[in-house]
Amino acid sequence: MEINQLDALKKKLEENKDDVVISMLLEEKIKELEKQLKKEKKKRVVNRDIKYLTNMEFDKLIDSFKEAEKLFLMDKKKQKFKFFERDKLIFLIAYECGLRASEISNLKKEDFHENSKELFCRRLKGSRNNTIRLTRGTSKLLREYIGYENNSTYIFLSRKSTPLSRQHLTRLCKKYFSLANIPKEKQHFHTLKHTAGVHLADCGLDIKEVQYILGHRNVENTMIYFDFTSKQQEVLYSKLGRG
């Protein structure tokens, strides 16, 4: 409708190009409408160029913490990998819950329900808060980690006993992703959320289930992960009898 209106205004401008006043008014309206259309297009278009880890790359990332432990024990003075246990837990939780860096920083001890192995996730950027059940292994690691004595209400702390910043988490990604020989273009914390989305879709979960786990308010944000899975194509062709 608005595109038709824009075409009509441009046609009217051409017809009245000799009238300075009318031309100025029409040009102003055209600029305003083009700006509005640009905004709406930006809302509708989801960025399809996402970076995520393959299953093999994610396994390499988790395995890199074994190497980090060895390097720490070889030279404790450097302390480069001193917090490898904390860092591994951060990556596992970010992956299992589909959390952004700032959402990891905001996790509090009271958010973890040990008996049910569930973690309450406070989502940012308009996403929905939700509660996610962790795997047994990650739940055990989290329970043990929270058991360490500190007076903070937050789970993950820096050397200064303050919640980890987004910049700090970005540095952690570069350090461990490099150790696992993962390409530089993937060395960002948000890669873990994208990885979770693609892997969940590839497991055969439907779009509403993936939407819930990732905390997306708008299902369009979830659709992107189904562009990268062959599992959905197999289900489609199976329904059509073309398996």
C-alpha positions as protocol buffer text, in pm:
chain_id: "A"
residue {
  index: 1
  type: MET
  ca { x: 0 y: 0 z: 0 }
}
residue {
  index: 2
  type: GLU
  ca { x: 277 y: 243 z: 102 }
}
residue {
  index: 3
  type: ILE
  ca { x: 486 y: 145 z: -203 }
}
residue {
  index: 4
  type: ASN
  ca { x: 192 y: 236 z: -428 }
}
residue {
  index: 5
  type: GLN
  ca { x: 161 y: 564 z: -241 }
}
residue {
  index: 6
  type: LEU
  ca { x: 532 y: 632 z: -294 }
}
residue {
  index: 7
  type: ASP
  ca { x: 501 y: 564 z: -669 }
}
residue {
  index: 8
  type: ALA
  ca { x: 203 y: 798 z: -688 }
}
residue {
  index: 9
  type: LEU
  ca { x: 395 y: 1076 z: -511 }
}
residue {
  index: 10
  type: LYS
  ca { x: 692 y: 1036 z: -745 }
}
residue {
  index: 11
  type: LYS
  ca { x: 461 y: 1054 z: -1045 }
}
residue {
  index: 12
  type: LYS
  ca { x: 298 y: 1366 z: -903 }
}
residue {
  index: 13
  type: LEU
  ca { x: 643 y: 1518 z: -846 }
}
residue {
  index: 14
  type: GLU
  ca { x: 731 y: 1460 z: -1210 }
}
residue {
  index: 15
  type: GLU
  ca { x: 407 y: 1626 z: -1318 }
}
residue {
  index: 16
  type: ASN
  ca { x: 471 y: 1931 z: -1097 }
}
residue {
  index: 17
  type: LYS
  ca { x: 849 y: 1966 z: -1138 }
}
residue {
  index: 18
  type: ASP
  ca { x: 808 y: 2322 z: -1264 }
}
residue {
  index: 19
  type: ASP
  ca { x: 624 y: 2430 z: -948 }
}
residue {
  index: 20
  type: VAL
  ca { x: 894 y: 2492 z: -686 }
}
residue {
  index: 21
  type: VAL
  ca { x: 665 y: 2499 z: -382 }
}
residue {
  index: 22
  type: ILE
  ca { x: 468 y: 2184 z: -470 }
}
residue {
  index: 23
  type: SER
  ca { x: 791 y: 2006 z: -568 }
}
residue {
  index: 24
  type: MET
  ca { x: 948 y: 2085 z: -228 }
}
residue {
  index: 25
  type: LEU
  ca { x: 642 y: 1958 z: -41 }
}
residue {
  index: 26
  type: LEU
  ca { x: 628 y: 1638 z: -247 }
}
residue {
  index: 27
  type: GLU
  ca { x: 1001 y: 1573 z: -206 }
}
residue {
  index: 28
  type: GLU
  ca { x: 964 y: 1607 z: 171 }
}
residue {
  index: 29
  type: LYS
  ca { x: 675 y: 1359 z: 175 }
}
residue {
  index: 30
  type: ILE
  ca { x: 869 y: 1116 z: -46 }
}
residue {
  index: 31
  type: LYS
  ca { x: 1173 y: 1129 z: 186 }
}
residue {
  index: 32
  type: GLU
  ca { x: 955 y: 1069 z: 490 }
}
residue {
  index: 33
  type: LEU
  ca { x: 777 y: 773 z: 328 }
}
residue {
  index: 34
  type: GLU
  ca { x: 1105 y: 619 z: 206 }
}
residue {
  index: 35
  type: LYS
  ca { x: 1247 y: 645 z: 557 }
}
residue {
  index: 36
  type: GLN
  ca { x: 939 y: 474 z: 699 }
}
residue {
  index: 37
  type: LEU
  ca { x: 955 y: 194 z: 440 }
}
residue {
  index: 38
  type: LYS
  ca { x: 1323 y: 141 z: 515 }
}
residue {
  index: 39
  type: LYS
  ca { x: 1249 y: 100 z: 887 }
}
residue {
  index: 40
  type: GLU
  ca { x: 971 y: -150 z: 823 }
}
residue {
  index: 41
  type: LYS
  ca { x: 1188 y: -349 z: 583 }
}
residue {
  index: 42
  type: LYS
  ca { x: 1462 y: -365 z: 847 }
}
residue {
  index: 43
  type: LYS
  ca { x: 1211 y: -505 z: 1097 }
}
residue {
  index: 44
  type: ARG
  ca { x: 1092 y: -773 z: 856 }
}
residue {
  index: 45
  type: VAL
  ca { x: 1431 y: -887 z: 731 }
}
residue {
  index: 46
  type: VAL
  ca { x: 1622 y: -1127 z: 956 }
}
residue {
  index: 47
  type: ASN
  ca { x: 1998 y: -1143 z: 912 }
}
residue {
  index: 48
  type: ARG
  ca { x: 2060 y: -1484 z: 757 }
}
residue {
  index: 49
  type: ASP
  ca { x: 2438 y: -1457 z: 767 }
}
residue {
  index: 50
  type: ILE
  ca { x: 2497 y: -1618 z: 1107 }
}
residue {
  index: 51
  type: LYS
  ca { x: 2811 y: -1777 z: 1246 }
}
residue {
  index: 52
  type: TYR
  ca { x: 2775 y: -2106 z: 1432 }
}
residue {
  index: 53
  type: LEU
  ca { x: 2988 y: -2405 z: 1531 }
}
residue {
  index: 54
  type: THR
  ca { x: 2946 y: -2741 z: 1367 }
}
residue {
  index: 55
  type: ASN
  ca { x: 2907 y: -3039 z: 1600 }
}
residue {
  index: 56
  type: MET
  ca { x: 3274 y: -3122 z: 1547 }
}
residue {
  index: 57
  type: GLU
  ca { x: 3384 y: -2765 z: 1624 }
}
residue {
  index: 58
  type: PHE
  ca { x: 3175 y: -2752 z: 1940 }
}
residue {
  index: 59
  type: ASP
  ca { x: 3327 y: -3082 z: 2058 }
}
residue {
  index: 60
  type: LYS
  ca { x: 3673 y: -2938 z: 1989 }
}
residue {
  index: 61
  type: LEU
  ca { x: 3585 y: -2630 z: 2193 }
}
residue {
  index: 62
  type: ILE
  ca { x: 3482 y: -2836 z: 2496 }
}
residue {
  index: 63
  type: ASP
  ca { x: 3786 y: -3064 z: 2456 }
}
residue {
  index: 64
  type: SER
  ca { x: 4009 y: -2754 z: 2455 }
}
residue {
  index: 65
  type: PHE
  ca { x: 3947 y: -2718 z: 2829 }
}
residue {
  index: 66
  type: LYS
  ca { x: 4149 y: -3036 z: 2888 }
}
residue {
  index: 67
  type: GLU
  ca { x: 4439 y: -2870 z: 2710 }
}
residue {
  index: 68
  type: ALA
  ca { x: 4377 y: -2549 z: 2909 }
}
residue {
  index: 69
  type: GLU
  ca { x: 4406 y: -2747 z: 3234 }
}
residue {
  index: 70
  type: LYS
  ca { x: 4736 y: -2900 z: 3121 }
}
residue {
  index: 71
  type: LEU
  ca { x: 4876 y: -2559 z: 3025 }
}
residue {
  index: 72
  type: PHE
  ca { x: 4772 y: -2413 z: 3360 }
}
residue {
  index: 73
  type: LEU
  ca { x: 4934 y: -2695 z: 3558 }
}
residue {
  index: 74
  type: MET
  ca { x: 5254 y: -2660 z: 3354 }
}
residue {
  index: 75
  type: ASP
  ca { x: 5291 y: -2290 z: 3435 }
}
residue {
  index: 76
  type: LYS
  ca { x: 5071 y: -2167 z: 3718 }
}
residue {
  index: 77
  type: LYS
  ca { x: 5258 y: -1837 z: 3740 }
}
residue {
  index: 78
  type: LYS
  ca { x: 5118 y: -1716 z: 3407 }
}
residue {
  index: 79
  type: GLN
  ca { x: 4761 y: -1789 z: 3523 }
}
residue {
  index: 80
  type: LYS
  ca { x: 4634 y: -1761 z: 3164 }
}
residue {
  index: 81
  type: PHE
  ca { x: 4400 y: -2057 z: 3213 }
}
residue {
  index: 82
  type: LYS
  ca { x: 4358 y: -2032 z: 3592 }
}
residue {
  index: 83
  type: PHE
  ca { x: 3979 y: -2011 z: 3565 }
}
residue {
  index: 84
  type: PHE
  ca { x: 3935 y: -2287 z: 3306 }
}
residue {
  index: 85
  type: GLU
  ca { x: 3672 y: -2467 z: 3520 }
}
residue {
  index: 86
  type: ARG
  ca { x: 3461 y: -2152 z: 3547 }
}
residue {
  index: 87
  type: ASP
  ca { x: 3507 y: -2074 z: 3178 }
}
residue {
  index: 88
  type: LYS
  ca { x: 3403 y: -2423 z: 3066 }
}
residue {
  index: 89
  type: LEU
  ca { x: 3087 y: -2395 z: 3275 }
}
residue {
  index: 90
  type: ILE
  ca { x: 3009 y: -2054 z: 3123 }
}
residue {
  index: 91
  type: PHE
  ca { x: 3027 y: -2197 z: 2769 }
}
residue {
  index: 92
  type: LEU
  ca { x: 2820 y: -2505 z: 2856 }
}
residue {
  index: 93
  type: ILE
  ca { x: 2542 y: -2297 z: 3014 }
}
residue {
  index: 94
  type: ALA
  ca { x: 2544 y: -2043 z: 2731 }
}
residue {
  index: 95
  type: TYR
  ca { x: 2505 y: -2330 z: 2483 }
}
residue {
  index: 96
  type: GLU
  ca { x: 2241 y: -2531 z: 2672 }
}
residue {
  index: 97
  type: CYS
  ca { x: 2027 y: -2224 z: 2749 }
}
residue {
  index: 98
  type: GLY
  ca { x: 2105 y: -2014 z: 2440 }
}
residue {
  index: 99
  type: LEU
  ca { x: 2225 y: -1716 z: 2643 }
}
residue {
  index: 100
  type: ARG
  ca { x: 2386 y: -1390 z: 2536 }
}
residue {
  index: 101
  type: ALA
  ca { x: 2701 y: -1265 z: 2709 }
}
residue {
  index: 102
  type: SER
  ca { x: 2515 y: -1009 z: 2923 }
}
residue {
  index: 103
  type: GLU
  ca { x: 2260 y: -1273 z: 3024 }
}
residue {
  index: 104
  type: ILE
  ca { x: 2540 y: -1498 z: 3150 }
}
residue {
  index: 105
  type: SER
  ca { x: 2678 y: -1207 z: 3352 }
}
residue {
  index: 106
  type: ASN
  ca { x: 2337 y: -1152 z: 3515 }
}
residue {
  index: 107
  type: LEU
  ca { x: 2295 y: -1510 z: 3641 }
}
residue {
  index: 108
  type: LYS
  ca { x: 2250 y: -1529 z: 4019 }
}
residue {
  index: 109
  type: LYS
  ca { x: 2289 y: -1817 z: 4260 }
}
residue {
  index: 110
  type: GLU
  ca { x: 1918 y: -1802 z: 4341 }
}
residue {
  index: 111
  type: ASP
  ca { x: 1841 y: -1869 z: 3972 }
}
residue {
  index: 112
  type: PHE
  ca { x: 1969 y: -2226 z: 3997 }
}
residue {
  index: 113
  type: HIS
  ca { x: 1726 y: -2488 z: 4133 }
}
residue {
  index: 114
  type: GLU
  ca { x: 1945 y: -2780 z: 4227 }
}
residue {
  index: 115
  type: ASN
  ca { x: 1673 y: -3042 z: 4280 }
}
residue {
  index: 116
  type: SER
  ca { x: 1516 y: -2994 z: 3937 }
}
residue {
  index: 117
  type: LYS
  ca { x: 1847 y: -2906 z: 3765 }
}
residue {
  index: 118
  type: GLU
  ca { x: 1675 y: -2596 z: 3627 }
}
residue {
  index: 119
  type: LEU
  ca { x: 1812 y: -2248 z: 3567 }
}
residue {
  index: 120
  type: PHE
  ca { x: 1600 y: -1935 z: 3549 }
}
residue {
  index: 121
  type: CYS
  ca { x: 1721 y: -1720 z: 3258 }
}
residue {
  index: 122
  type: ARG
  ca { x: 1665 y: -1344 z: 3254 }
}
residue {
  index: 123
  type: ARG
  ca { x: 1657 y: -1252 z: 2887 }
}
residue {
  index: 124
  type: LEU
  ca { x: 1747 y: -916 z: 2739 }
}
residue {
  index: 125
  type: LYS
  ca { x: 1665 y: -732 z: 2414 }
}
residue {
  index: 126
  type: GLY
  ca { x: 1293 y: -805 z: 2435 }
}
residue {
  index: 127
  type: SER
  ca { x: 1327 y: -1181 z: 2469 }
}
residue {
  index: 128
  type: ARG
  ca { x: 1115 y: -1385 z: 2712 }
}
residue {
  index: 129
  type: ASN
  ca { x: 1248 y: -1496 z: 3051 }
}
residue {
  index: 130
  type: ASN
  ca { x: 1229 y: -1872 z: 3089 }
}
residue {
  index: 131
  type: THR
  ca { x: 1349 y: -2168 z: 3294 }
}
residue {
  index: 132
  type: ILE
  ca { x: 1573 y: -2426 z: 3127 }
}
residue {
  index: 133
  type: ARG
  ca { x: 1664 y: -2771 z: 3256 }
}
residue {
  index: 134
  type: LEU
  ca { x: 2038 y: -2836 z: 3232 }
}
residue {
  index: 135
  type: THR
  ca { x: 2203 y: -3165 z: 3145 }
}
residue {
  index: 136
  type: ARG
  ca { x: 2313 y: -3376 z: 3441 }
}
residue {
  index: 137
  type: GLY
  ca { x: 2680 y: -3307 z: 3377 }
}
residue {
  index: 138
  type: THR
  ca { x: 2640 y: -2930 z: 3358 }
}
residue {
  index: 139
  type: SER
  ca { x: 2405 y: -2927 z: 3657 }
}
residue {
  index: 140
  type: LYS
  ca { x: 2664 y: -3116 z: 3863 }
}
residue {
  index: 141
  type: LEU
  ca { x: 2943 y: -2876 z: 3761 }
}
residue {
  index: 142
  type: LEU
  ca { x: 2724 y: -2576 z: 3846 }
}
residue {
  index: 143
  type: ARG
  ca { x: 2628 y: -2718 z: 4185 }
}
residue {
  index: 144
  type: GLU
  ca { x: 2993 y: -2775 z: 4272 }
}
residue {
  index: 145
  type: TYR
  ca { x: 3096 y: -2432 z: 4143 }
}
residue {
  index: 146
  type: ILE
  ca { x: 2829 y: -2248 z: 4342 }
}
residue {
  index: 147
  type: GLY
  ca { x: 2948 y: -2440 z: 4648 }
}
residue {
  index: 148
  type: TYR
  ca { x: 3271 y: -2239 z: 4652 }
}
residue {
  index: 149
  type: GLU
  ca { x: 3269 y: -1968 z: 4916 }
}
residue {
  index: 150
  type: ASN
  ca { x: 3205 y: -1610 z: 4801 }
}
residue {
  index: 151
  type: ASN
  ca { x: 2972 y: -1341 z: 4925 }
}
residue {
  index: 152
  type: SER
  ca { x: 2835 y: -1236 z: 4586 }
}
residue {
  index: 153
  type: THR
  ca { x: 2481 y: -1311 z: 4471 }
}
residue {
  index: 154
  type: TYR
  ca { x: 2613 y: -1355 z: 4117 }
}
residue {
  index: 155
  type: ILE
  ca { x: 2742 y: -1689 z: 3989 }
}
residue {
  index: 156
  type: PHE
  ca { x: 3027 y: -1587 z: 3760 }
}
residue {
  index: 157
  type: LEU
  ca { x: 3280 y: -1337 z: 3892 }
}
residue {
  index: 158
  type: SER
  ca { x: 3600 y: -1174 z: 3774 }
}
residue {
  index: 159
  type: ARG
  ca { x: 3928 y: -1160 z: 3969 }
}
residue {
  index: 160
  type: LYS
  ca { x: 3791 y: -843 z: 4133 }
}
residue {
  index: 161
  type: SER
  ca { x: 3481 y: -1034 z: 4252 }
}
residue {
  index: 162
  type: THR
  ca { x: 3252 y: -838 z: 4021 }
}
residue {
  index: 163
  type: PRO
  ca { x: 3013 y: -985 z: 3759 }
}
residue {
  index: 164
  type: LEU
  ca { x: 3191 y: -1061 z: 3432 }
}
residue {
  index: 165
  type: SER
  ca { x: 3156 y: -790 z: 3170 }
}
residue {
  index: 166
  type: ARG
  ca { x: 3054 y: -855 z: 2810 }
}
residue {
  index: 167
  type: GLN
  ca { x: 3404 y: -750 z: 2701 }
}
residue {
  index: 168
  type: HIS
  ca { x: 3558 y: -1005 z: 2940 }
}
residue {
  index: 169
  type: LEU
  ca { x: 3341 y: -1282 z: 2795 }
}
residue {
  index: 170
  type: THR
  ca { x: 3441 y: -1180 z: 2443 }
}
residue {
  index: 171
  type: ARG
  ca { x: 3809 y: -1217 z: 2542 }
}
residue {
  index: 172
  type: LEU
  ca { x: 3736 y: -1563 z: 2684 }
}
residue {
  index: 173
  type: CYS
  ca { x: 3581 y: -1664 z: 2353 }
}
residue {
  index: 174
  type: LYS
  ca { x: 3885 y: -1553 z: 2156 }
}
residue {
  index: 175
  type: LYS
  ca { x: 4119 y: -1736 z: 2396 }
}
residue {
  index: 176
  type: TYR
  ca { x: 3943 y: -2074 z: 2398 }
}
residue {
  index: 177
  type: PHE
  ca { x: 3819 y: -2065 z: 2040 }
}
residue {
  index: 178
  type: SER
  ca { x: 4178 y: -2002 z: 1930 }
}
residue {
  index: 179
  type: LEU
  ca { x: 4296 y: -2293 z: 2146 }
}
residue {
  index: 180
  type: ALA
  ca { x: 4043 y: -2513 z: 1966 }
}
residue {
  index: 181
  type: ASN
  ca { x: 4157 y: -2381 z: 1623 }
}
residue {
  index: 182
  type: ILE
  ca { x: 3814 y: -2236 z: 1546 }
}
residue {
  index: 183
  type: PRO
  ca { x: 3819 y: -1967 z: 1271 }
}
residue {
  index: 184
  type: LYS
  ca { x: 3850 y: -1604 z: 1383 }
}
residue {
  index: 185
  type: GLU
  ca { x: 3520 y: -1502 z: 1224 }
}
residue {
  index: 186
  type: LYS
  ca { x: 3342 y: -1737 z: 1467 }
}
residue {
  index: 187
  type: GLN
  ca { x: 3522 y: -1617 z: 1778 }
}
residue {
  index: 188
  type: HIS
  ca { x: 3230 y: -1426 z: 1931 }
}
residue {
  index: 189
  type: PHE
  ca { x: 3012 y: -1508 z: 2230 }
}
residue {
  index: 190
  type: HIS
  ca { x: 2689 y: -1485 z: 2030 }
}
residue {
  index: 191
  type: THR
  ca { x: 2820 y: -1773 z: 1817 }
}
residue {
  index: 192
  type: LEU
  ca { x: 2722 y: -2001 z: 2107 }
}
residue {
  index: 193
  type: LYS
  ca { x: 2358 y: -1891 z: 2091 }
}
residue {
  index: 194
  type: HIS
  ca { x: 2350 y: -1942 z: 1714 }
}
residue {
  index: 195
  type: THR
  ca { x: 2515 y: -2281 z: 1761 }
}
residue {
  index: 196
  type: ALA
  ca { x: 2246 y: -2381 z: 2010 }
}
residue {
  index: 197
  type: GLY
  ca { x: 1972 y: -2276 z: 1766 }
}
residue {
  index: 198
  type: VAL
  ca { x: 2113 y: -2469 z: 1471 }
}
residue {
  index: 199
  type: HIS
  ca { x: 2186 y: -2781 z: 1678 }
}
residue {
  index: 200
  type: LEU
  ca { x: 1838 y: -2781 z: 1834 }
}
residue {
  index: 201
  type: ALA
  ca { x: 1676 y: -2753 z: 1491 }
}
residue {
  index: 202
  type: ASP
  ca { x: 1900 y: -3029 z: 1360 }
}
residue {
  index: 203
  type: CYS
  ca { x: 1790 y: -3254 z: 1649 }
}
residue {
  index: 204
  type: GLY
  ca { x: 1439 y: -3253 z: 1505 }
}
residue {
  index: 205
  type: LEU
  ca { x: 1274 y: -3010 z: 1748 }
}
residue {
  index: 206
  type: ASP
  ca { x: 994 y: -2808 z: 1596 }
}
residue {
  index: 207
  type: ILE
  ca { x: 1014 y: -2432 z: 1565 }
}
residue {
  index: 208
  type: LYS
  ca { x: 801 y: -2356 z: 1875 }
}
residue {
  index: 209
  type: GLU
  ca { x: 1020 y: -2578 z: 2093 }
}
residue {
  index: 210
  type: VAL
  ca { x: 1338 y: -2407 z: 1972 }
}
residue {
  index: 211
  type: GLN
  ca { x: 1170 y: -2069 z: 2019 }
}
residue {
  index: 212
  type: TYR
  ca { x: 1096 y: -2152 z: 2383 }
}
residue {
  index: 213
  type: ILE
  ca { x: 1448 y: -2269 z: 2469 }
}
residue {
  index: 214
  type: LEU
  ca { x: 1612 y: -1966 z: 2308 }
}
residue {
  index: 215
  type: GLY
  ca { x: 1360 y: -1729 z: 2469 }
}
residue {
  index: 216
  type: HIS
  ca { x: 1258 y: -1565 z: 2141 }
}
residue {
  index: 217
  type: ARG
  ca { x: 947 y: -1349 z: 2161 }
}
residue {
  index: 218
  type: ASN
  ca { x: 914 y: -1334 z: 1782 }
}
residue {
  index: 219
  type: VAL
  ca { x: 915 y: -1669 z: 1600 }
}
residue {
  index: 220
  type: GLU
  ca { x: 1074 y: -1500 z: 1296 }
}
residue {
  index: 221
  type: ASN
  ca { x: 1398 y: -1484 z: 1495 }
}
residue {
  index: 222
  type: THR
  ca { x: 1382 y: -1863 z: 1534 }
}
residue {
  index: 223
  type: MET
  ca { x: 1310 y: -1941 z: 1168 }
}
residue {
  index: 224
  type: ILE
  ca { x: 1666 y: -1859 z: 1068 }
}
residue {
  index: 225
  type: TYR
  ca { x: 1798 y: -2176 z: 1235 }
}
residue {
  index: 226
  type: PHE
  ca { x: 1581 y: -2398 z: 1019 }
}
residue {
  index: 227
  type: ASP
  ca { x: 1760 y: -2276 z: 706 }
}
residue {
  index: 228
  type: PHE
  ca { x: 2070 y: -2460 z: 816 }
}
residue {
  index: 229
  type: THR
  ca { x: 1936 y: -2806 z: 900 }
}
residue {
  index: 230
  type: SER
  ca { x: 1904 y: -3107 z: 672 }
}
residue {
  index: 231
  type: LYS
  ca { x: 1693 y: -3284 z: 936 }
}
residue {
  index: 232
  type: GLN
  ca { x: 1388 y: -3070 z: 853 }
}
residue {
  index: 233
  type: GLN
  ca { x: 1429 y: -3149 z: 484 }
}
residue {
  index: 234
  type: GLU
  ca { x: 1435 y: -3522 z: 562 }
}
residue {
  index: 235
  type: VAL
  ca { x: 1110 y: -3490 z: 762 }
}
residue {
  index: 236
  type: LEU
  ca { x: 951 y: -3292 z: 477 }
}
residue {
  index: 237
  type: TYR
  ca { x: 1041 y: -3549 z: 208 }
}
residue {
  index: 238
  type: SER
  ca { x: 939 y: -3834 z: 436 }
}
residue {
  index: 239
  type: LYS
  ca { x: 590 y: -3681 z: 464 }
}
residue {
  index: 240
  type: LEU
  ca { x: 579 y: -3656 z: 86 }
}
residue {
  index: 241
  type: GLY
  ca { x: 682 y: -4020 z: 49 }
}
residue {
  index: 242
  type: ARG
  ca { x: 1013 y: -3924 z: -110 }
}
residue {
  index: 243
  type: GLY
  ca { x: 1240 y: -4063 z: 160 }
}
